[in-house]
Amino acid sequence: MKEKAVALAYDQIGATKIVVSGQGEVARNLIEAAQELGIPIQTDTQLVEALIKIDIGQEIPPELYKAVAEILEFIYRLDSEWSVYYDSTEPLFR
């Protein structure tokens, strides 16, 4: 099974959006870049399977709000500095 990764952003105006996603080498590069930047990473295989189907730049669908909110809450509690990135509308990876 290929490794998969998704990066999310929230600007407090709409729903959380997909900013980057990928499989295989792209996923490994995304995870490595997040680790180098000190961005918290949460593993949830079922959620990433659902999120990876969403186009980059699109908002997550309402049926995923609760699952994503739980992860974002976990990240906020894990690293208070994360909010600097989370509140940004700029993608973390280009």
Short mmCIF file of C-alpha atoms in Angstrom, two decimals:
data_model
loop_
_atom_site.label_atom_id
_atom_site.label_comp_id
_atom_site.label_asym_id
_atom_site.label_seq_id
_atom_site.Cartn_x
_atom_site.Cartn_y
_atom_site.Cartn_z
CA MET A 1 0.00 0.00 0.00
CA LYS A 2 1.37 3.40 -0.99
CA GLU A 3 2.03 5.95 1.71
CA LYS A 4 -0.45 8.86 1.52
CA ALA A 5 -0.44 12.34 3.04
CA VAL A 6 -2.70 15.38 3.09
CA ALA A 7 -2.03 18.90 4.36
CA LEU A 8 -4.89 21.10 5.53
CA ALA A 9 -5.38 24.85 6.01
CA TYR A 10 -8.09 26.87 7.71
CA ASP A 11 -8.59 30.62 7.36
CA GLN A 12 -11.53 30.91 9.78
CA ILE A 13 -13.84 32.03 6.95
CA GLY A 14 -14.95 28.79 5.33
CA ALA A 15 -14.33 25.13 5.93
CA THR A 16 -10.87 23.62 6.19
CA LYS A 17 -9.26 23.18 2.76
CA ILE A 18 -6.89 20.70 1.21
CA VAL A 19 -3.63 22.51 0.37
CA VAL A 20 -1.42 19.57 -0.60
CA SER A 21 -1.95 15.85 -1.04
CA GLY A 22 -0.03 13.01 -2.55
CA GLN A 23 0.94 9.37 -2.57
CA GLY A 24 4.22 7.49 -2.59
CA GLU A 25 7.25 9.75 -3.06
CA VAL A 26 5.10 12.91 -2.89
CA ALA A 27 3.64 11.79 0.43
CA ARG A 28 7.07 10.99 1.84
CA ASN A 29 8.36 14.42 0.75
CA LEU A 30 5.33 16.12 2.30
CA ILE A 31 5.82 14.30 5.61
CA GLU A 32 9.55 15.01 5.60
CA ALA A 33 9.00 18.72 4.92
CA ALA A 34 6.42 18.93 7.72
CA GLN A 35 8.84 17.26 10.12
CA GLU A 36 11.66 19.63 9.14
CA LEU A 37 9.37 22.63 9.72
CA GLY A 38 8.16 21.27 13.04
CA ILE A 39 4.59 21.00 11.80
CA PRO A 40 2.60 18.47 13.83
CA ILE A 41 1.64 15.30 12.00
CA GLN A 42 -1.34 13.14 12.91
CA THR A 43 -1.81 9.66 11.47
CA ASP A 44 -5.36 8.59 10.61
CA THR A 45 -5.45 6.12 7.73
CA GLN A 46 -9.22 6.20 7.24
CA LEU A 47 -9.39 9.99 7.24
CA VAL A 48 -6.49 10.40 4.81
CA GLU A 49 -8.22 7.94 2.46
CA ALA A 50 -11.28 10.21 2.44
CA LEU A 51 -9.32 13.47 2.24
CA ILE A 52 -6.98 12.42 -0.57
CA LYS A 53 -9.99 12.15 -2.90
CA ILE A 54 -10.69 15.88 -2.50
CA ASP A 55 -9.08 18.24 -5.01
CA ILE A 56 -6.39 20.63 -3.81
CA GLY A 57 -7.93 23.99 -2.90
CA GLN A 58 -11.33 22.47 -2.15
CA GLU A 59 -13.06 22.62 1.21
CA ILE A 60 -13.58 19.39 3.08
CA PRO A 61 -17.17 18.12 2.94
CA PRO A 62 -19.45 18.53 5.97
CA GLU A 63 -19.39 14.80 6.72
CA LEU A 64 -15.65 15.12 7.53
CA TYR A 65 -15.91 18.26 9.73
CA LYS A 66 -16.02 16.35 13.02
CA ALA A 67 -13.09 14.06 12.21
CA VAL A 68 -10.93 16.96 11.00
CA ALA A 69 -11.92 19.14 13.98
CA GLU A 70 -10.81 16.41 16.37
CA ILE A 71 -7.41 16.23 14.70
CA LEU A 72 -6.99 20.00 14.65
CA GLU A 73 -7.93 20.17 18.33
CA PHE A 74 -5.32 17.50 19.06
CA ILE A 75 -2.69 19.45 17.13
CA TYR A 76 -3.54 22.71 18.91
CA ARG A 77 -3.13 21.01 22.26
CA LEU A 78 0.05 19.27 21.13
CA ASP A 79 1.80 22.39 19.93
CA SER A 80 0.59 25.88 20.77
CA GLU A 81 2.93 27.32 18.13
CA TRP A 82 0.96 25.47 15.44
CA SER A 83 -1.71 28.19 15.42
CA VAL A 84 0.75 30.50 13.64
CA TYR A 85 0.62 28.16 10.64
CA TYR A 86 -2.95 27.01 11.04
CA ASP A 87 -4.40 30.54 10.89
CA SER A 88 -2.54 31.27 7.66
CA THR A 89 -4.24 31.13 4.29
CA GLU A 90 -0.87 30.56 2.62
CA PRO A 91 0.03 26.94 1.83
CA LEU A 92 2.93 25.60 3.87
CA PHE A 93 4.35 23.71 0.89
CA ARG A 94 4.76 24.96 -2.65
#
